[in-house]
XYZ file of C-alpha atoms in Angstrom:
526
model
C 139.563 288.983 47.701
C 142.769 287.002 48.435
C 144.116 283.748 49.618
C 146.697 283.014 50.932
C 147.915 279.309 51.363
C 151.804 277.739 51.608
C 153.693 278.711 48.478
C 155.647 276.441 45.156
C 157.095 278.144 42.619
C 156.045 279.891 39.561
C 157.035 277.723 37.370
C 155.530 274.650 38.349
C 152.136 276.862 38.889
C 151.811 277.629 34.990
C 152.676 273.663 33.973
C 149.615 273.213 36.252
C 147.123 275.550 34.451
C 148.411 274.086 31.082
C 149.294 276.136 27.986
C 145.725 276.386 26.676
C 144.584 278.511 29.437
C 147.531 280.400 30.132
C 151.096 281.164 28.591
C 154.523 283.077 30.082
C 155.574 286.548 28.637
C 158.340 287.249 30.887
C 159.515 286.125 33.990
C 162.319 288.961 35.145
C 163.132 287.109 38.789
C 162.934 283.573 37.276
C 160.178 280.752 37.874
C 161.381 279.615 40.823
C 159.835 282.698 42.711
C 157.517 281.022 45.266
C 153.616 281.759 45.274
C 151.128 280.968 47.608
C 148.314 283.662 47.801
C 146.423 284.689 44.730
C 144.111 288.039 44.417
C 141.229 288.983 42.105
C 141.544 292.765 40.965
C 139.056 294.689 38.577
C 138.961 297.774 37.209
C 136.537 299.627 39.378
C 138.934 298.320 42.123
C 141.817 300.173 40.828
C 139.652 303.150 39.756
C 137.862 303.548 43.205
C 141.238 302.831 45.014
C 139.428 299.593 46.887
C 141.954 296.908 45.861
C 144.019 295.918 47.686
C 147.710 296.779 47.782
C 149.781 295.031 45.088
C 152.269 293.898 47.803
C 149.350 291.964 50.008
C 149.657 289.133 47.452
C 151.874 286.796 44.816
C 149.821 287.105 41.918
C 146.787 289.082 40.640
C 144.394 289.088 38.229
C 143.676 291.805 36.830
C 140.207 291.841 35.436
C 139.257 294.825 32.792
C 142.217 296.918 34.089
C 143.582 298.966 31.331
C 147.257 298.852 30.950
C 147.772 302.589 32.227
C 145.888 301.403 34.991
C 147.827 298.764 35.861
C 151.163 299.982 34.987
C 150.034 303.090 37.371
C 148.665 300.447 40.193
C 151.900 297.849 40.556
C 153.754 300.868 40.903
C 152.128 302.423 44.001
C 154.048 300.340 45.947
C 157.598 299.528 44.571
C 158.838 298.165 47.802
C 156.926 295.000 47.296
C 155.756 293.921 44.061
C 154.031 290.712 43.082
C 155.853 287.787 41.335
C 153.287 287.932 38.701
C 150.204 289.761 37.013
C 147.771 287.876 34.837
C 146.201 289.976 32.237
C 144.220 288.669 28.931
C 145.497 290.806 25.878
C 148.914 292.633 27.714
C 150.412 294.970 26.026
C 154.172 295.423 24.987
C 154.094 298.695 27.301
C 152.430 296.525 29.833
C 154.991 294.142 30.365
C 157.961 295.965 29.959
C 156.878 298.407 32.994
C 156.314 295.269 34.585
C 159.770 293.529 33.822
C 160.907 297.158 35.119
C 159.563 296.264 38.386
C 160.887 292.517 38.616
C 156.970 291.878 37.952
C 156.252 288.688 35.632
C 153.355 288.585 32.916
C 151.390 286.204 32.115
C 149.269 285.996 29.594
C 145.809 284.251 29.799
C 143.650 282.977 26.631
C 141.048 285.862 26.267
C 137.940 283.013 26.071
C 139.140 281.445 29.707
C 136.843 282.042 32.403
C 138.350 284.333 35.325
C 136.501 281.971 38.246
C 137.353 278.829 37.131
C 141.366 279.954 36.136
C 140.859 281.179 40.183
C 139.787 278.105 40.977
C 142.583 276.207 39.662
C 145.195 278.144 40.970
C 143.492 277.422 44.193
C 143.505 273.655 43.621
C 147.204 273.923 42.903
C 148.256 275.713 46.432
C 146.378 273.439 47.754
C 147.504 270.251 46.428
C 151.166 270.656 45.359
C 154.000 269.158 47.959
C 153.902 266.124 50.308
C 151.774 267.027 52.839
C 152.065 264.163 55.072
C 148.459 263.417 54.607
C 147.343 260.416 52.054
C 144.027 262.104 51.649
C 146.346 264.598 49.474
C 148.576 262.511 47.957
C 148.652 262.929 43.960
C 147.277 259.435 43.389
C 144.566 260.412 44.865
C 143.722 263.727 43.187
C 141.910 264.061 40.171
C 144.420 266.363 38.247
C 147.258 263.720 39.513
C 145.194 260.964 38.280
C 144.800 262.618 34.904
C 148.882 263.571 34.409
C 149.400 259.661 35.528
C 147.126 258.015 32.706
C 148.591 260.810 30.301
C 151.743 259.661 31.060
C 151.107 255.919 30.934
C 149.128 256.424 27.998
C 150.961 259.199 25.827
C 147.290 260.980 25.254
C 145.803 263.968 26.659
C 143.270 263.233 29.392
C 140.547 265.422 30.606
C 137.908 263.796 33.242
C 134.107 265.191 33.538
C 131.323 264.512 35.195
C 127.928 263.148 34.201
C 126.906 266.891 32.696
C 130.091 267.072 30.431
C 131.564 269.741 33.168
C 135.682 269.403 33.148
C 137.170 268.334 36.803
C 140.251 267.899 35.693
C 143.005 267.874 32.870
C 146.359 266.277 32.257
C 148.819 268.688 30.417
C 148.192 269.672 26.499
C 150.678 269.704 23.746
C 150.595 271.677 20.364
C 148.263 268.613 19.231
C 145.295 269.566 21.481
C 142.432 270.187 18.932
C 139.592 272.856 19.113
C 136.929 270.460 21.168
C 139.640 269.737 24.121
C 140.786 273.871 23.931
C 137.372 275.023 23.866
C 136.357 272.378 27.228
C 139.064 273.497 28.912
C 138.526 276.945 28.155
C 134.502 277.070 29.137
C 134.741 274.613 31.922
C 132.226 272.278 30.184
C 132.089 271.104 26.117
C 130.910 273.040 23.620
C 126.471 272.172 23.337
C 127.422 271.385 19.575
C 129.804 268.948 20.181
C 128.017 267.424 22.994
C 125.213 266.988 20.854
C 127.252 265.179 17.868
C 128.642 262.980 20.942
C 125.408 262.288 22.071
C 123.633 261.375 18.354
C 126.832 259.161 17.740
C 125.966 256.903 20.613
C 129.075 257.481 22.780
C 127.246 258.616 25.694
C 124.779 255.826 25.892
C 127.916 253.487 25.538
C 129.348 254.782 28.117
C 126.670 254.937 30.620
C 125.659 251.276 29.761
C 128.712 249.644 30.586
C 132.868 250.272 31.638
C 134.331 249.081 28.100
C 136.386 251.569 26.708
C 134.718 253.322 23.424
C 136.518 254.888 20.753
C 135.227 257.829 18.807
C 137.027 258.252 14.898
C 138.940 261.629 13.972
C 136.299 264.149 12.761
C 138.351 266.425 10.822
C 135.870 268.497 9.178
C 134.860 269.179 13.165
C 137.903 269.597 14.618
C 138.086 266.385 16.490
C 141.155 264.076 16.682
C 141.038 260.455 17.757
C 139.384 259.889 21.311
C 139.074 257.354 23.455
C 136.495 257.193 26.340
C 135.405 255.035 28.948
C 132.635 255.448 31.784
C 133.029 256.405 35.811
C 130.705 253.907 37.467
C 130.601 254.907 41.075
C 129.455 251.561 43.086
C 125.592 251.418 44.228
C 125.277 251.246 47.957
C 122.051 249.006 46.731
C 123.454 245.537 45.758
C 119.922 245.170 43.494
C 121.104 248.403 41.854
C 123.543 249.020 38.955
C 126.304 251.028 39.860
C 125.553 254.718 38.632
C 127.181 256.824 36.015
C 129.507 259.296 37.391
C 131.549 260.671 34.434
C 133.664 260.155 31.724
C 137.687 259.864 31.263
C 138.322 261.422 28.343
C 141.432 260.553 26.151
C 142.916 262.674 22.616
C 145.528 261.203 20.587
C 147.650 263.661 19.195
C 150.808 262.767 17.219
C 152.580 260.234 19.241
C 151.308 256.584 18.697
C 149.625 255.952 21.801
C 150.636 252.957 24.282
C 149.539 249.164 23.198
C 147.849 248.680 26.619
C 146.067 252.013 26.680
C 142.631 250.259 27.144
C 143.307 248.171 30.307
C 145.211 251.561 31.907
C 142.076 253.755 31.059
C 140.072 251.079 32.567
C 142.248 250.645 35.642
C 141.773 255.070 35.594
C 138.002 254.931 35.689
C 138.075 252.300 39.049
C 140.572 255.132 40.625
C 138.666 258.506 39.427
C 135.174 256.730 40.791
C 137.478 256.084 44.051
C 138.551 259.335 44.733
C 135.347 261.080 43.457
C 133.581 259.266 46.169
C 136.395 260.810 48.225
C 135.484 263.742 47.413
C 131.953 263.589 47.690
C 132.197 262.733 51.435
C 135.290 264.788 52.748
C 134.956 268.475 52.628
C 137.979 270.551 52.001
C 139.667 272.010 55.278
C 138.203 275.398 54.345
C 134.294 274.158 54.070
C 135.018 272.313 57.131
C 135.964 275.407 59.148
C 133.046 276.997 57.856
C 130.698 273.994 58.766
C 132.243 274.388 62.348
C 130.772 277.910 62.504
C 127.144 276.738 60.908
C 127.945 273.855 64.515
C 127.641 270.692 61.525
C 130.020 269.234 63.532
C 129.076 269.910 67.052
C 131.827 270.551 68.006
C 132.916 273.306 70.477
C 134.782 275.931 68.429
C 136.673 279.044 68.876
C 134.787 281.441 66.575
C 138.033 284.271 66.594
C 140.235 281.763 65.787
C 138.618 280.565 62.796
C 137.136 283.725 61.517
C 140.609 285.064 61.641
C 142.105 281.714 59.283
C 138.726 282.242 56.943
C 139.733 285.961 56.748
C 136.467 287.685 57.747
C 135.137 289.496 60.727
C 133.424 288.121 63.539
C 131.682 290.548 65.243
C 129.223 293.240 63.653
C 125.953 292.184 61.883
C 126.448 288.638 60.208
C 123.659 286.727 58.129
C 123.258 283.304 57.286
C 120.615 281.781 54.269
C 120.331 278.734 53.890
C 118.780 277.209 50.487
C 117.415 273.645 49.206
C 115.895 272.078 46.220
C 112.303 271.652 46.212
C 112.086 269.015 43.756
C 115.751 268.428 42.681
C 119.097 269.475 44.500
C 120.668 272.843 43.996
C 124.347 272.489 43.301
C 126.596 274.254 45.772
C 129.140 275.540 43.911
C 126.496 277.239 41.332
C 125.246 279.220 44.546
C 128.136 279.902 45.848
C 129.007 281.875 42.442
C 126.224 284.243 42.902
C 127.194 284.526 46.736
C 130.486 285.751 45.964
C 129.301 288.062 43.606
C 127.315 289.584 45.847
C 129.764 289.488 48.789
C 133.580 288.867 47.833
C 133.928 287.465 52.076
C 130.933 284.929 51.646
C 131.158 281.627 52.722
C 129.675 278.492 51.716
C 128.773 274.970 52.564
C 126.599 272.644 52.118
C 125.353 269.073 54.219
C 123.432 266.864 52.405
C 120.726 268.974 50.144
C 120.925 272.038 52.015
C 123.703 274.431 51.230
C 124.579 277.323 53.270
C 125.885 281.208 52.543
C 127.407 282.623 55.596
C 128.103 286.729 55.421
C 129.958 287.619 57.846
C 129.247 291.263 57.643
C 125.799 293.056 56.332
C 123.992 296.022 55.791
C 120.400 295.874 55.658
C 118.527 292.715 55.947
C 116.044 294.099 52.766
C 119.512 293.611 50.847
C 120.096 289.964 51.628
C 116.428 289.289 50.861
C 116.676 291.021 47.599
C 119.751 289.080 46.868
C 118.193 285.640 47.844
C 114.472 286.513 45.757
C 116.868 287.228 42.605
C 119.067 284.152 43.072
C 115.703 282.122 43.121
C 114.470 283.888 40.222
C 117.933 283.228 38.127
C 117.776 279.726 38.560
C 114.458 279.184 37.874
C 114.698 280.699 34.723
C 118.210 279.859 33.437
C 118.462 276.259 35.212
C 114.432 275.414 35.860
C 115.629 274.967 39.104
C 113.258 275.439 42.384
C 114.254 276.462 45.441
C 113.293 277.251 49.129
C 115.633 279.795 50.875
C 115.414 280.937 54.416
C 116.703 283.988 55.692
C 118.376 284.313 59.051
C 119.311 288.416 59.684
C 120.890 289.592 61.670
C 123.064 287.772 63.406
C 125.133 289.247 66.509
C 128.277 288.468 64.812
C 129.458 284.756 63.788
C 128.876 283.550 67.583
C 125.270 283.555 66.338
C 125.549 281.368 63.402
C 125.499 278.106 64.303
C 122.383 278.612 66.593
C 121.194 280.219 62.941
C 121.648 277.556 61.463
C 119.616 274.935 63.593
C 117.164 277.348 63.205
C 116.974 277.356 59.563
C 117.082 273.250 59.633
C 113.875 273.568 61.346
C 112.191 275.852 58.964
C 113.239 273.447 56.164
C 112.111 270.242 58.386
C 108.878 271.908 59.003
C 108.688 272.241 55.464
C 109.704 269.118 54.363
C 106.463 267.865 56.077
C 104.199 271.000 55.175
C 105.125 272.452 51.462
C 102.716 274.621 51.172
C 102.719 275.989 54.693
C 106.171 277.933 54.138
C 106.534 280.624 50.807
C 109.942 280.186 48.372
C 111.723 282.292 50.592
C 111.243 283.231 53.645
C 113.058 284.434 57.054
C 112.756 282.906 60.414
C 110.182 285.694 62.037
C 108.291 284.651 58.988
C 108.269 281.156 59.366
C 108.582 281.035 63.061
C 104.626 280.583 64.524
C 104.654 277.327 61.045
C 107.715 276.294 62.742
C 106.328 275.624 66.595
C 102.996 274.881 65.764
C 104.239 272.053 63.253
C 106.889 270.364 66.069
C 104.290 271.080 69.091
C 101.895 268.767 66.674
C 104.329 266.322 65.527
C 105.347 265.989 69.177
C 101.534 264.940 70.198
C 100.848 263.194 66.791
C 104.488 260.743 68.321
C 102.693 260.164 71.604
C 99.488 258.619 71.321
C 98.342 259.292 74.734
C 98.536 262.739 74.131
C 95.751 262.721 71.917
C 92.344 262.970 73.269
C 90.675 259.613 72.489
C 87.211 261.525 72.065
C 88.720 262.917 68.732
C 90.352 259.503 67.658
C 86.334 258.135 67.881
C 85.240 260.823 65.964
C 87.387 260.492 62.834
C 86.619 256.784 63.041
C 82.934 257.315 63.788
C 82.005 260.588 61.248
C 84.605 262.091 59.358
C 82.475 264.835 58.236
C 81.499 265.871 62.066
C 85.832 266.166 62.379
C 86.272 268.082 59.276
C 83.374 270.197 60.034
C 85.126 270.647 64.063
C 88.667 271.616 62.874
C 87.181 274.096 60.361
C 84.945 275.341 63.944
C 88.073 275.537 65.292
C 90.359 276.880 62.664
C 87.893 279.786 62.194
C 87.360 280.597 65.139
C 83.916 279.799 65.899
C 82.853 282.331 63.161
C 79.368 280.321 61.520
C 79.496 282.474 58.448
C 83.264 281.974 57.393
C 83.198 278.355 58.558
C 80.176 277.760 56.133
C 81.791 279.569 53.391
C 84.208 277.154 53.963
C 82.542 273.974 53.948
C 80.095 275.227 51.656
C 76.510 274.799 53.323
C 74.596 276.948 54.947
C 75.179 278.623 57.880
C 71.815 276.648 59.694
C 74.069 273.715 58.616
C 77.166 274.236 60.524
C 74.674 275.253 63.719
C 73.505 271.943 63.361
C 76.733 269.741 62.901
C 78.331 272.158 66.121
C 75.530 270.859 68.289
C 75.744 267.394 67.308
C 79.493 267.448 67.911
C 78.969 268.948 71.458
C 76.827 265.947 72.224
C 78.691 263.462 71.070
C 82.067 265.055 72.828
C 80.323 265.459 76.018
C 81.744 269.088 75.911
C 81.008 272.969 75.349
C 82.889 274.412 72.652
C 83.006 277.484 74.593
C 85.706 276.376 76.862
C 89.263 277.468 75.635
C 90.836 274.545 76.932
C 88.490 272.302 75.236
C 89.290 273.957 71.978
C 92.792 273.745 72.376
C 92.880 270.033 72.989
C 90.529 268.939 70.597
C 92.568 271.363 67.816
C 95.992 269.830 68.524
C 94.649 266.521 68.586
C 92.527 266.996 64.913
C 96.002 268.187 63.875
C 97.929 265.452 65.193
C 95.444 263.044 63.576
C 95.088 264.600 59.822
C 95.994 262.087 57.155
């Protein structure tokens, strides 16, 4: 899987990712060769001969390739090589094949994580250069926002959110101790040291107000002098307090840190609440192509011509899930890990609580519904999270998803209003007769003169004789079921159907009657 964006040079790629993630072996062409595509390679890749050629991008990562294998892969193709292979663990034979082949090495701390050093690398193509746009300018990024105060402040910044998980890092020196390594490392702190944090009082400080808190040097933990103060992003509710976003976090190491560090870690918190908000609300240029396809912007688009900047097909059999959380949200970027596990060209975005997984090329639609039942399964047991997925396969290519995706907004609407009516997951056949019957109800329960008036007198006049009617109804006339039902006797219901007749002025035994009086119970349920 590759991606390609505008290049910068080497160099300025590793200050990005900081020395405790990754660290230069050799560099044979210099680090001013430019990068600006980036390629994740594993070892069944190589094996299988499925990677892709080492020429097709700048850097690789080579994930569980052995260095035979590797040394044997970069040099399939001698004509081009990469400007650099990242490899946890390289070996001396490694990199001196590589320097052979003008190929640089870098090495990357064996306990980083693969997706989020991806990630980063990412965020750096993206974000490096004047791009004429202030929506990109480093002031208003979160890494840029962290180098500034670590500049102004002579500390080491790292910014979270309100789970501990790391957005976003200024560089490290030699003093960074083993709770900022370790956070950088894993993405989010260590449990243990979140849980000193936490029976210290530092986190209720910092949710209860936007003073800046200072946390003493721990050495028998590891911990240097910090500094911390809260991200508040403003309530939209004036009789609200504003609500706890994150935290700027800053480590002294051995250089005395500035006299007004307070009032500029302060000033930091107002700007990382500004531009989280940013964030929150503008999508990045890839998510908003894809939310073209899924028609979130209804806007006419020419499906070839994104497809072709996404890098995935557009015709063939496509499918498009949608997901949502039934009593809390689901984050989007958690299921858009397990969607690019199980396809390396998914796609993902998300509007409001409903996130969507575009694949824009399947095999059976029993595969996608395996995938979606064990995604639901995985997060209910690892993150006691419930969701509702809907299935929408197949697809007649990406032309097909946007109309997909209205389709799966209904499902969830339907749902929204009916919990029980639709399972955990389910596709739109599925879901489909729900679906109509709900909106052809809600229609006539939003126009009053829809609704026969005989059925609006009986609810108000004998509640019982309406129950008793929509179970008639519901059953299909069927005395036996419909006083299993209720729970009388059959003689009962004979009774209660007569009654009704008379006071309806009607015969149950006309079909038009029946459907009338059934929409209009429906329209009128509590």
């Amino acid at each position: 899987m590759a991606v390609q964006t505008s290049g910068l040079g080497l160099g300025q790629l590793l200050l990005a990712l900081d020395r405790t993630m990754v660290s230069l072996v050799e560099a044979p062409r210099g680090l001013d060769m430019p990068v600006g595509s980036v390629a994740l390679v594993d070892a069944d890749d190589v094996r299988l001969g499925l990677a892709v050629g080492p020429g097709s991008a700048d850097l690789f990562f080579l994930l569980g390739v052995s260095d035979d294998e590797a040394v044997r892969w970069i040099g399939q193709h001698s004509a081009r090589v990469p400007a650099a292979i990242f490899v946890k663990r390289p070996s001396a034979a490694a990199v001196k094949r590589a320097v052979a082949l003008g190929v640089a090495v870098v090495a990357v701390e064996p306990q980083a994580r693969w997706e989020l050093l991806y990630k980063l690398v990412n965020h750096a193509f993206e974000h490096h250069g004047d791009r004429g746009d202030p929506q990109y300018d480093s002031g208003t990024d979160l890494f840029g926002l962290a180098q500034s105060i670590a500049d102004r402040t002579r500390g080491m910044i790292s910014i979270e959110d309100a789970d501990s998980h790391m957005l976003a890092y200024s560089a490290s020196s030699d003093d960074a101790d083993e709770l900022r390594r370790l956070t950088i490392l894993g993405r989010a702190g260590p449990p243990e040291h979140l849980e000193w944090i936490g029976q210290w009082g530092i986190f209720d400080a910092l949710r209860a107000s936007g003073d800046v808190v200072r946390v003493a040097e721990r050495p028998e933990l590891g911990l240097r002098p910090r500094l911390a103060v809260g991200i508040h992003l403003p309530s939209t509710d004036s009789r609200r307090r504003p609500g706890y976003a994150g935290t700027i976090w800053l480590q002294q190491g051995a250089t005395p840190l500035a006299d007004d560090v307070e009032d500029i870690m302060r000033g930091g918190a107002v700007l990382a609440a500004r531009i989280m908000s940013r964030l929150a609300a503008t999508p990045s240029t890839h998510t908003m192509r894809v939310q073209e396809l899924l028609g979130v912007t209804n806007e006419n688009v020419d499906v070839g011509a994104i497809s072709r900047e996404l890098g995935i097909t557009a015709d063939g059999r496509a499918a498009l899930i949608g997901f949502v959380g039934v009593e809390s949200s689901v984050p989007a970027d958690v299921i858009a890990l397990s969607a690019s596990a199980f396809r390396a060209d998914a796609q993902v975005a998300s509007t409001g609580e409903r996130v969507y997984v575009l694949l824009p090329k399947t095999g059976s639609a029993s595969s996608v519904t395996s995938w979606v039942r064990g995604v639901a399964a995985a997060l209910r047991r690892e993150l006691g999270l419930t969701l509702r997925a809907v299935i929408a396969a197949p697809l007649a290519g990406l032309a097909g998803a946007a109309a997909a995706r209205a389709e799966v907004d209904r499902v969830f609407d339907s749902a929204e209003r009916h919990p029980g009516a639709i399972g955990q997951v389910s596709s739109l056949d599925e879901a489909r007769t729900t679906v109509l019957l709900d909106e052809i109800v809600s229609q006539v329960a939003g126009q009053p003169r829809l609704i026969d008036p005989r059925v609006r007198q009986l609810r108000e006049q004998d509640p019982m004789l309406a129950d008793t009617l929509q179970t008639y109804l519901d059953g299909f006339g069927d005395i036996a079921a419909v006083a299993q039902r209720l729970h009388v006797h059959p003689n009962t219901v004979r009774y209660r159907v007569r009654r009704i007749e008379k006071l309806l002025s009607t015969s149950l035994d006309d079909p038009d009657d029946r459907l009338v009086l059934a929409l209009g119970l429906r329209a009128t349920e509590r």
